[in-house]
Tab-separated table of N, CA and C in Angstrom:
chain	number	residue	atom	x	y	z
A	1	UNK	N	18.244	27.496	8.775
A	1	UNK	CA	17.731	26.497	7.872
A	1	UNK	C	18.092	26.901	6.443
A	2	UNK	N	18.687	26.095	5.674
A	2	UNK	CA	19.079	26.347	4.506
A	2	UNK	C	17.970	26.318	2.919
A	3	UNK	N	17.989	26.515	2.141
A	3	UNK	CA	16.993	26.899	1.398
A	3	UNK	C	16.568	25.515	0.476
A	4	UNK	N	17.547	24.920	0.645
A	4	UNK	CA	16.905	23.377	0.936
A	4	UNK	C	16.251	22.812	1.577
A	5	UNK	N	16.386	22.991	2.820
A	5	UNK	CA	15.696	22.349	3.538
A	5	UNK	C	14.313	23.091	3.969
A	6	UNK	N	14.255	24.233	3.650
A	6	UNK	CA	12.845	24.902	3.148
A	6	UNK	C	12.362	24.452	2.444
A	7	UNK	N	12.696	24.213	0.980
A	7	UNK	CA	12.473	23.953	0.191
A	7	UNK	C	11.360	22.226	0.490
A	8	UNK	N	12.155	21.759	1.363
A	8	UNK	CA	11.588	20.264	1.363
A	8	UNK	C	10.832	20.046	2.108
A	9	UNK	N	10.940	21.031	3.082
A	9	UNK	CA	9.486	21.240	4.044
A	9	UNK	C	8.520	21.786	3.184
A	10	UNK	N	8.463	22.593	2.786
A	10	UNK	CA	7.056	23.231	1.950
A	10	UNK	C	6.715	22.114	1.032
A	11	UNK	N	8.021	21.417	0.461
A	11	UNK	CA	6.885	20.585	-0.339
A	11	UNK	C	6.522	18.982	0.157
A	12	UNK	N	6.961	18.901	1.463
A	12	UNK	CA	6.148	17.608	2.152
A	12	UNK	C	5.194	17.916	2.699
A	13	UNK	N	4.499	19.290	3.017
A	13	UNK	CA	3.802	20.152	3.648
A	13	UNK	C	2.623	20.103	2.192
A	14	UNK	N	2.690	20.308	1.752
A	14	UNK	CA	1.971	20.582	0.236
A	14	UNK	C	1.829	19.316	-0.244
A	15	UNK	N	2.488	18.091	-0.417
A	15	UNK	CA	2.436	16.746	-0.703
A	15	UNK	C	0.886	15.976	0.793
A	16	UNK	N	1.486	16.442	1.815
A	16	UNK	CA	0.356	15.859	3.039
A	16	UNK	C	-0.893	16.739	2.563
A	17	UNK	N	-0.826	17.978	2.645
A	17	UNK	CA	-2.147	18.335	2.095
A	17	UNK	C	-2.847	18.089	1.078
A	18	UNK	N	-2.292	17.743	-0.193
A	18	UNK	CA	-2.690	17.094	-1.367
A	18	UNK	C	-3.574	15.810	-0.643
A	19	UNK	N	-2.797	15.076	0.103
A	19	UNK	CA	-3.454	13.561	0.222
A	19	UNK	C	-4.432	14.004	1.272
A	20	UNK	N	-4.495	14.997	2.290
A	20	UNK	CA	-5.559	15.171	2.882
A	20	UNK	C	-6.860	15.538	2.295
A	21	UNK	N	-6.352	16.470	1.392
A	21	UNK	CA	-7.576	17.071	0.540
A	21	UNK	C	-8.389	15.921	-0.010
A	22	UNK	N	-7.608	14.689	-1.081
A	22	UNK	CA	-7.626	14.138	-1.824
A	22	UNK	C	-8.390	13.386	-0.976
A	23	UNK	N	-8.653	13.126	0.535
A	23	UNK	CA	-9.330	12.501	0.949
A	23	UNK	C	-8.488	10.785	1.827
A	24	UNK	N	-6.804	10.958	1.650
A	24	UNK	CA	-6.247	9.808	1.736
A	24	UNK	C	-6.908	9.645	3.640
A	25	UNK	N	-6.963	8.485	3.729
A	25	UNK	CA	-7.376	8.125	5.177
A	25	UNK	C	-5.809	8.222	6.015
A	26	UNK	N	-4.716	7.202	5.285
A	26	UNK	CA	-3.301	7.061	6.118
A	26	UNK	C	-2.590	7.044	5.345
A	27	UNK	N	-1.257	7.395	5.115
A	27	UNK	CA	0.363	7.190	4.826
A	27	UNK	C	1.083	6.841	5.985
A	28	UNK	N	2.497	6.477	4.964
A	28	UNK	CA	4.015	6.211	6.118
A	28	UNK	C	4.733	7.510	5.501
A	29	UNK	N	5.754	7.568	5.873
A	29	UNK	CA	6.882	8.783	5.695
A	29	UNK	C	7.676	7.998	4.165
A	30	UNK	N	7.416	6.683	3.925
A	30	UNK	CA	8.507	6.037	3.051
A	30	UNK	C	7.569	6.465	1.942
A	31	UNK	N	5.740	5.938	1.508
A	31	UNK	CA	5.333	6.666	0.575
A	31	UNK	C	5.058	7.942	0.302
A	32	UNK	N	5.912	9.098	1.167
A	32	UNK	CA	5.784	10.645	0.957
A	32	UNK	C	6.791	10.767	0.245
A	33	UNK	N	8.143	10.049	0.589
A	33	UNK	CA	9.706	9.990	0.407
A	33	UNK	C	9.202	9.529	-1.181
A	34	UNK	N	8.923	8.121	-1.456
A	34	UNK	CA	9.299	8.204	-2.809
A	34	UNK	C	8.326	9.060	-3.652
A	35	UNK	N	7.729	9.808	-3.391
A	35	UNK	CA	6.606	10.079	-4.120
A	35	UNK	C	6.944	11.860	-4.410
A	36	UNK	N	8.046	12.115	-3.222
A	36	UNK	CA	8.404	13.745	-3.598
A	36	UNK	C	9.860	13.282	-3.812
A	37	UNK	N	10.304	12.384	-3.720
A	37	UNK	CA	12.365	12.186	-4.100
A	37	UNK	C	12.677	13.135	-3.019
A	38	UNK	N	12.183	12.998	-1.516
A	38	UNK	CA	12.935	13.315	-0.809
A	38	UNK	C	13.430	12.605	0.192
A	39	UNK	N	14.707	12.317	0.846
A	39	UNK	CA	14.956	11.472	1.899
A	39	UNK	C	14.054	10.946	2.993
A	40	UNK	N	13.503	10.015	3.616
A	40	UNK	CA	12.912	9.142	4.300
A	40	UNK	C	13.284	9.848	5.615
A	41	UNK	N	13.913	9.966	6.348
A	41	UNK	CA	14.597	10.327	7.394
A	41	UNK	C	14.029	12.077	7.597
A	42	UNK	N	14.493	13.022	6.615
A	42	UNK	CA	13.690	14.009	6.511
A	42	UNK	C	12.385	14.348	6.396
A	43	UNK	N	11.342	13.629	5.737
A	43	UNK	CA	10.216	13.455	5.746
A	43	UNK	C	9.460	12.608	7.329
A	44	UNK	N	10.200	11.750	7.397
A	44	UNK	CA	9.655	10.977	8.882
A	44	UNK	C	9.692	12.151	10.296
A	45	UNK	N	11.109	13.308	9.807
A	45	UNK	CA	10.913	14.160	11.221
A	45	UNK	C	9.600	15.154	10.955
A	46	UNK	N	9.730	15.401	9.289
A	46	UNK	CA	8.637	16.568	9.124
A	46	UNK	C	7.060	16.294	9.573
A	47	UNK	N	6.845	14.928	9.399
A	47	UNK	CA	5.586	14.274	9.901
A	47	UNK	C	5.660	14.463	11.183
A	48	UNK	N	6.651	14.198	12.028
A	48	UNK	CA	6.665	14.096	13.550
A	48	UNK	C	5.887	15.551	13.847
A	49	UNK	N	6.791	16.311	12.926
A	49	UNK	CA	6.649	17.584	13.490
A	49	UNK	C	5.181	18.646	13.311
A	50	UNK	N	4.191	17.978	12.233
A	50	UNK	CA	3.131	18.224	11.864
A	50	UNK	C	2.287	17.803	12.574
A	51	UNK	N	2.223	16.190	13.377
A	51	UNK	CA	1.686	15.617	14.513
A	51	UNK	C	1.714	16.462	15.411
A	52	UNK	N	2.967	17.293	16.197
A	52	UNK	CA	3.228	17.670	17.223
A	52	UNK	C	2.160	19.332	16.866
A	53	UNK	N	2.267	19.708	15.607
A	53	UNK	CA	1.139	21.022	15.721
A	53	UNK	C	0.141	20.530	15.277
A	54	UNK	N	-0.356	19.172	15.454
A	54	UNK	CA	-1.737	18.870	15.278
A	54	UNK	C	-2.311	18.396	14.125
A	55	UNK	N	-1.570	19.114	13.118
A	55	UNK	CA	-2.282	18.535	11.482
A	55	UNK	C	-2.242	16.931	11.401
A	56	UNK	N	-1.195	16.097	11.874
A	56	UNK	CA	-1.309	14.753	11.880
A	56	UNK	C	-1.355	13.974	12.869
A	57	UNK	N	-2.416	12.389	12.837
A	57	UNK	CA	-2.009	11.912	13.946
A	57	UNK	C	-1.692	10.726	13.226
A	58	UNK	N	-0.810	10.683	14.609
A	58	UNK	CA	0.203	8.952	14.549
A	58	UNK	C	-0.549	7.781	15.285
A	59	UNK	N	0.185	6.906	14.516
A	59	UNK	CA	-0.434	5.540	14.737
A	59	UNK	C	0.382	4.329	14.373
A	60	UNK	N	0.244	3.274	15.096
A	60	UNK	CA	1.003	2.563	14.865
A	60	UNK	C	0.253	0.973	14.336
A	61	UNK	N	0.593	0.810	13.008
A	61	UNK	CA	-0.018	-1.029	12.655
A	61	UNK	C	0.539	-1.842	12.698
A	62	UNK	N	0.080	-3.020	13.401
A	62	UNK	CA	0.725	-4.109	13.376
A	62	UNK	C	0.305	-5.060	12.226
A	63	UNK	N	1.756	-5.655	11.323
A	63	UNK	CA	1.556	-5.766	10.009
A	63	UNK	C	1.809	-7.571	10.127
A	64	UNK	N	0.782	-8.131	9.447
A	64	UNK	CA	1.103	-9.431	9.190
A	64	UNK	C	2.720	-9.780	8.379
A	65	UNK	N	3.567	-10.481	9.392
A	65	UNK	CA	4.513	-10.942	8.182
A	65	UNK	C	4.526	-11.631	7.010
A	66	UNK	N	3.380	-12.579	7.067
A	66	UNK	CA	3.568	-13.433	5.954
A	66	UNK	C	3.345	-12.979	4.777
A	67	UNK	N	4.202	-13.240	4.164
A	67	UNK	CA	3.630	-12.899	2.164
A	67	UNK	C	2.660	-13.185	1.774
A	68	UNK	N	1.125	-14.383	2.113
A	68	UNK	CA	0.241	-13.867	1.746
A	68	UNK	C	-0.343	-13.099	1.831
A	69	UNK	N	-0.418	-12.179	3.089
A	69	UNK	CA	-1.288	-11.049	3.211
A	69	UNK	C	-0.809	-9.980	3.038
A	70	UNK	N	0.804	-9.903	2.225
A	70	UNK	CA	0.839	-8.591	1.266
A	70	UNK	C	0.664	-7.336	2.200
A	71	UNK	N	1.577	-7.368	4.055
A	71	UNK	CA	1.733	-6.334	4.402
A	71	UNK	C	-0.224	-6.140	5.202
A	72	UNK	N	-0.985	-6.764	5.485
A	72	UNK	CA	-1.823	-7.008	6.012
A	72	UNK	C	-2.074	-6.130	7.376
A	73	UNK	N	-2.758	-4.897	7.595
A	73	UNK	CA	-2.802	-4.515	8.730
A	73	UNK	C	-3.550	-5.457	9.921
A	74	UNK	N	-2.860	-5.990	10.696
A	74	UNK	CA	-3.660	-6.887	12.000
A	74	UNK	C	-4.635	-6.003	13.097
A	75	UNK	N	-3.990	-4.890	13.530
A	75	UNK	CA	-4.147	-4.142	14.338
A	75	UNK	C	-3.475	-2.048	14.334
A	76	UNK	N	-4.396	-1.222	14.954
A	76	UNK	CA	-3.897	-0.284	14.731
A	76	UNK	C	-3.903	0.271	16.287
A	77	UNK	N	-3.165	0.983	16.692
A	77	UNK	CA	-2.866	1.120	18.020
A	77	UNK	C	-2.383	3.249	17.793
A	78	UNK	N	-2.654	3.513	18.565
A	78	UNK	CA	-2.724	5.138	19.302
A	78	UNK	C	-0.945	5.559	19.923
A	79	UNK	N	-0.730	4.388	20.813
A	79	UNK	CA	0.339	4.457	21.187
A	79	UNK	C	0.660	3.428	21.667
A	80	UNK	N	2.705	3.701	21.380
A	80	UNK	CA	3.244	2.274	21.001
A	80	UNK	C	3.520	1.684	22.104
A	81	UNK	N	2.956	1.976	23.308
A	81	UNK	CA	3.077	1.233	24.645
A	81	UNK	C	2.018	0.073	24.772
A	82	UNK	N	1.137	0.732	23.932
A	82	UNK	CA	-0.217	-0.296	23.775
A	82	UNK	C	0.176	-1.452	22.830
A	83	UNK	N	1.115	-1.530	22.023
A	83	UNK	CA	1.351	-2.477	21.149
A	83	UNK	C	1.862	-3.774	22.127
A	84	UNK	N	0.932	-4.981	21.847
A	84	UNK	CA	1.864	-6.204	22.417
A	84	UNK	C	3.062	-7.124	21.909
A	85	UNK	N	4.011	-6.051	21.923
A	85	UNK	CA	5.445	-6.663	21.786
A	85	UNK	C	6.017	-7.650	22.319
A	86	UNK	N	6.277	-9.124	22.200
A	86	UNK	CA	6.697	-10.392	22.544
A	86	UNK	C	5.862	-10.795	22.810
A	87	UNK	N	4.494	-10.777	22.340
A	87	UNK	CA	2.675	-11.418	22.508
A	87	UNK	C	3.001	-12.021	20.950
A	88	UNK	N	2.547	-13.402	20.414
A	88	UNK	CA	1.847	-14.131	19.696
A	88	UNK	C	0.678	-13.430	19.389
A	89	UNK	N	0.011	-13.293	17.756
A	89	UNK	CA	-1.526	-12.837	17.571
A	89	UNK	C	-1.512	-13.683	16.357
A	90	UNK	N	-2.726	-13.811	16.320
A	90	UNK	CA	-3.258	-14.539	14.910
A	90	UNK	C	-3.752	-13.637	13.597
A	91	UNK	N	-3.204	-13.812	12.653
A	91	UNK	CA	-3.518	-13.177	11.476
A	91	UNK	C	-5.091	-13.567	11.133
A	92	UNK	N	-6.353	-12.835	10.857
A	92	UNK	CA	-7.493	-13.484	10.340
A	92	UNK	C	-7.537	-14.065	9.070
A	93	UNK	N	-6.975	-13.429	8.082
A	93	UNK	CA	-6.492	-13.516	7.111
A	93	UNK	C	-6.242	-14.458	6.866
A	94	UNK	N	-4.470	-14.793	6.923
A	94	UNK	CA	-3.809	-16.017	6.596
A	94	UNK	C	-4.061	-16.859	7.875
A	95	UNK	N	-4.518	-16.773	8.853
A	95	UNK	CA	-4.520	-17.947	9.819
A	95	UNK	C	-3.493	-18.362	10.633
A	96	UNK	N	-2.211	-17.585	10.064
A	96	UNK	CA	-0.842	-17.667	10.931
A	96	UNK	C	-0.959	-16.690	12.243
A	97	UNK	N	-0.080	-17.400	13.086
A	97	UNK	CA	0.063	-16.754	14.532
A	97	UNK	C	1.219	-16.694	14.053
A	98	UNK	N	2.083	-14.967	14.996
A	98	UNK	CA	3.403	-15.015	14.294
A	98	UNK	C	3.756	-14.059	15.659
A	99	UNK	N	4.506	-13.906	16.686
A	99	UNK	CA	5.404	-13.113	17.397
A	99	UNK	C	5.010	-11.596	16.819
A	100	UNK	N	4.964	-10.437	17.612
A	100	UNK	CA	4.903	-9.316	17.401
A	100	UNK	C	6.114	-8.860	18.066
A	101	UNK	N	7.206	-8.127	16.807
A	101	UNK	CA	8.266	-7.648	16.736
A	101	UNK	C	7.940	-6.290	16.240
A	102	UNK	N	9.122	-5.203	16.789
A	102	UNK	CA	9.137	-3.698	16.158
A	102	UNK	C	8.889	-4.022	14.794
A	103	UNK	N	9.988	-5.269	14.096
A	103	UNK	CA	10.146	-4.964	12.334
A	103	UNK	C	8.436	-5.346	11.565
A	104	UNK	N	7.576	-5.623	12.514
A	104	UNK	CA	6.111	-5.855	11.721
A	104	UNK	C	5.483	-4.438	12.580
A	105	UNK	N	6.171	-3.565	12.944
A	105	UNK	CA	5.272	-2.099	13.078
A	105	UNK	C	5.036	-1.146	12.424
A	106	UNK	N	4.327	-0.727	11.526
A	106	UNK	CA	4.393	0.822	10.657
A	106	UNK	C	4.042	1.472	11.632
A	107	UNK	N	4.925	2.499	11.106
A	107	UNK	CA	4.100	4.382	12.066
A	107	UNK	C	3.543	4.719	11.012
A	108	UNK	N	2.147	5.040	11.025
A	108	UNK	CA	1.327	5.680	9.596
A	108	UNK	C	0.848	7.163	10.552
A	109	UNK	N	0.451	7.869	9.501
A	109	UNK	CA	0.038	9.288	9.937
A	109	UNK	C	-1.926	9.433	8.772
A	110	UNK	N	-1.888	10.098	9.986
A	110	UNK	CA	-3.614	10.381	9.449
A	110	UNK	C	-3.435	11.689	9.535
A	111	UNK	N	-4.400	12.566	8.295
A	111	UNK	CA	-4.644	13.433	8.247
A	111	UNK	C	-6.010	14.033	9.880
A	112	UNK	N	-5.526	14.933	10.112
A	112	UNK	CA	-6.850	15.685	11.372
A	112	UNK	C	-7.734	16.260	10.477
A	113	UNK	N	-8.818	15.621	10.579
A	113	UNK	CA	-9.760	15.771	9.957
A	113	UNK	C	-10.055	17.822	10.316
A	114	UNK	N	-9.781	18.070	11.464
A	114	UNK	CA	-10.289	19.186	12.423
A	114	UNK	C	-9.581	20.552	11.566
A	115	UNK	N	-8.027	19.893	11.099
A	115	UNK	CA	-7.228	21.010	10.764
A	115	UNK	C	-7.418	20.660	9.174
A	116	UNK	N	-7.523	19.897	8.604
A	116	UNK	CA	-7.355	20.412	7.142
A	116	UNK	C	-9.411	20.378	6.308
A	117	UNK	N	-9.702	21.919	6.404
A	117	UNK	CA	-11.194	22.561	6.191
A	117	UNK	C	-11.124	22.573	4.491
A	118	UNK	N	-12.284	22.864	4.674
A	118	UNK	CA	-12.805	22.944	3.009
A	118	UNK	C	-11.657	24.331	2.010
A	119	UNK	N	-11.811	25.054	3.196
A	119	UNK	CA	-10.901	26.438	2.434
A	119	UNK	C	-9.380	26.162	2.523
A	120	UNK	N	-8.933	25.614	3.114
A	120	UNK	CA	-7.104	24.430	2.720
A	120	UNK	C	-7.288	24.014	1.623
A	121	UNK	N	-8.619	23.534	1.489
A	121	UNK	CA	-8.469	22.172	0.267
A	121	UNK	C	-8.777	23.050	-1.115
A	122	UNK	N	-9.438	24.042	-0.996
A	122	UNK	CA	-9.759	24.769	-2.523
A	122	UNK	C	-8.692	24.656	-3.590
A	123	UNK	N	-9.315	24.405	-4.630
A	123	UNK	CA	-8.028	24.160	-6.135
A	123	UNK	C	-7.190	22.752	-6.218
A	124	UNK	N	-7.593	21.862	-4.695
A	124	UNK	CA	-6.825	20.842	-5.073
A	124	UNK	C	-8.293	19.554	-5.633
A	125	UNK	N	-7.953	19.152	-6.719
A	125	UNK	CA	-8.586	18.108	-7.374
A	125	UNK	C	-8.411	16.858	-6.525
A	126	UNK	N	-9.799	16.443	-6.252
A	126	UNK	CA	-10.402	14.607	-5.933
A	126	UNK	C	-9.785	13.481	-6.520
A	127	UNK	N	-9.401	14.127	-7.781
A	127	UNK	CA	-9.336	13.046	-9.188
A	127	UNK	C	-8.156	12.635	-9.460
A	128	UNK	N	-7.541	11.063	-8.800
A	128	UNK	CA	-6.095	10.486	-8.701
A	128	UNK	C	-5.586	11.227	-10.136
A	129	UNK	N	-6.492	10.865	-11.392
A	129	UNK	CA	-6.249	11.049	-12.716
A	129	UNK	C	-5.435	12.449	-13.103
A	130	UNK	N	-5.586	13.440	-11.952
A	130	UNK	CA	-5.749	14.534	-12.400
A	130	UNK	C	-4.519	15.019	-10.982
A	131	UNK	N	-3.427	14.171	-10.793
A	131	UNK	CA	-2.571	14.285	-9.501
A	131	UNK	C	-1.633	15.428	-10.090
A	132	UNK	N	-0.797	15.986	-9.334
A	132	UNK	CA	0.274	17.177	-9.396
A	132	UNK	C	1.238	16.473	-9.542
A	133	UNK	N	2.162	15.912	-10.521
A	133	UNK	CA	4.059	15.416	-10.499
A	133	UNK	C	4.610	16.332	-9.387
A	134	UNK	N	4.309	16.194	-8.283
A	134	UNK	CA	5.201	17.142	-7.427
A	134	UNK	C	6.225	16.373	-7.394
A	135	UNK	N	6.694	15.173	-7.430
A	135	UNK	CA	7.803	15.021	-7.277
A	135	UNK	C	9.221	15.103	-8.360
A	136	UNK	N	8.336	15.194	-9.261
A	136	UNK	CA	9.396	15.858	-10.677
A	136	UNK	C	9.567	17.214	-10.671
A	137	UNK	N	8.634	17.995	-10.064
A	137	UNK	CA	9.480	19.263	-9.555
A	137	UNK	C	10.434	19.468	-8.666
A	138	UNK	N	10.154	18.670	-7.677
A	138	UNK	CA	11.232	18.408	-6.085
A	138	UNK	C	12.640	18.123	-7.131
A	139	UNK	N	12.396	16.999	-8.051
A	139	UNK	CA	13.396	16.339	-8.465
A	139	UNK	C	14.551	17.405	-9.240
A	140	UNK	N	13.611	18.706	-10.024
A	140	UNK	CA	14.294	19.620	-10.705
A	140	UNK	C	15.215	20.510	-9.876
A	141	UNK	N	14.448	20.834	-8.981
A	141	UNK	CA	14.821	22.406	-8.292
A	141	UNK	C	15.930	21.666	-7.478
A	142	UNK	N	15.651	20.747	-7.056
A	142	UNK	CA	16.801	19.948	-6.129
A	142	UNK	C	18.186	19.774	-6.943
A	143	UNK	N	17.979	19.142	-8.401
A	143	UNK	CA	18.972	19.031	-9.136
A	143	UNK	C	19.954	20.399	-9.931
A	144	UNK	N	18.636	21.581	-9.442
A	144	UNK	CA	19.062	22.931	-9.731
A	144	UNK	C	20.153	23.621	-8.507
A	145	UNK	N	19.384	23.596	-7.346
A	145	UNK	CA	20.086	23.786	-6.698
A	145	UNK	C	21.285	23.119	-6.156
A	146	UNK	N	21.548	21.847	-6.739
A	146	UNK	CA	22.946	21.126	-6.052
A	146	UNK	C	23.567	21.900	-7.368
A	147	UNK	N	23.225	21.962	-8.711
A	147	UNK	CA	24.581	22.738	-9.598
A	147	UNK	C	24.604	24.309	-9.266
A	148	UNK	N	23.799	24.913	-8.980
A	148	UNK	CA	23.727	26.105	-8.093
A	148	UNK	C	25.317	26.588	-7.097
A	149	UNK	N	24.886	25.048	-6.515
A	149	UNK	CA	26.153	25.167	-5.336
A	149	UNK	C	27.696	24.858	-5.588
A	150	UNK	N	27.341	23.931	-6.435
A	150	UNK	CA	28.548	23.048	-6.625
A	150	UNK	C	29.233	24.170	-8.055
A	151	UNK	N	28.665	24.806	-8.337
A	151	UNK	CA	29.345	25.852	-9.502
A	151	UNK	C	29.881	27.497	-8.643
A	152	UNK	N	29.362	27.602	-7.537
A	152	UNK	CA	29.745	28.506	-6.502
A	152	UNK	C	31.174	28.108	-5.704
């Protein structure tokens, strides 16, 4: 593993614990991605892989399509066998019935309440006001280390 890609594990690792501490209930892998400037794809395996030792669980929502409800969770499901894919459901919301397709599924991740304790969370602040720019550091060291390389 290259010292990059260390690098981006520790700090999606440190980014999930922030929001656990902080008390977040759920994320996707896309608001970890923009929020540390790290690739989507890399972050989505690192979640997998935090699920698989327990710190996160997965879940899957089924998201209203329509633009009034602004991404509307309909339903949240455990596993995606349970999701009714080519079933009709009704939005409560907007009142639309709409086909359930993969492209209205998020995978969101929950913090385990079990694995992240009071002594994980010490030193990290409650207070949105008072958040860490981790991702303007990601953004530095990343931009350090590509001239690092590229001057080698």
């Amino acid at each position: 593993m290259t010292s990059e890609m260390v690098f981006k594990k520790k700090s999606v690792d440190q980014y999930v614990r922030e929001l656990a501490c902080k008390g977040r209930k759920r994320f996707t892998a896309s608001f970890i991605s923009k929020n540390t400037d790290i690739e989507v794809d890399f972050v989505k395996e690192r979640l997998l892989q935090l699920s698989t030792d327990g710190q996160l669980i997965v879940n899957f929502e089924v998201i209203c399509p329509s633009s009034e409800c602004e991404y509307q969770t309909i339903e949240t499901y455990s596993s995606f066998n349970d999701i009714p894919i080519g079933e009709y459901i009704e939005c409560e919301d907007c009142g639309k019935e709409f086909l359930v397709t993969k492209e209205n599924i998020w995978i969101t991740f929950s913090p385990n309440a079990n694995y992240y304790d009071k002594e994980m969370c010490k030193g990290i602040e409650k207070d949105e006001k008072k958040k860490n720019p981790i991702h303007l550091l990601n953004k530095m060291v990343l931009q350090a280390m590509f001239i690092t390389t590229s001057i080698s």
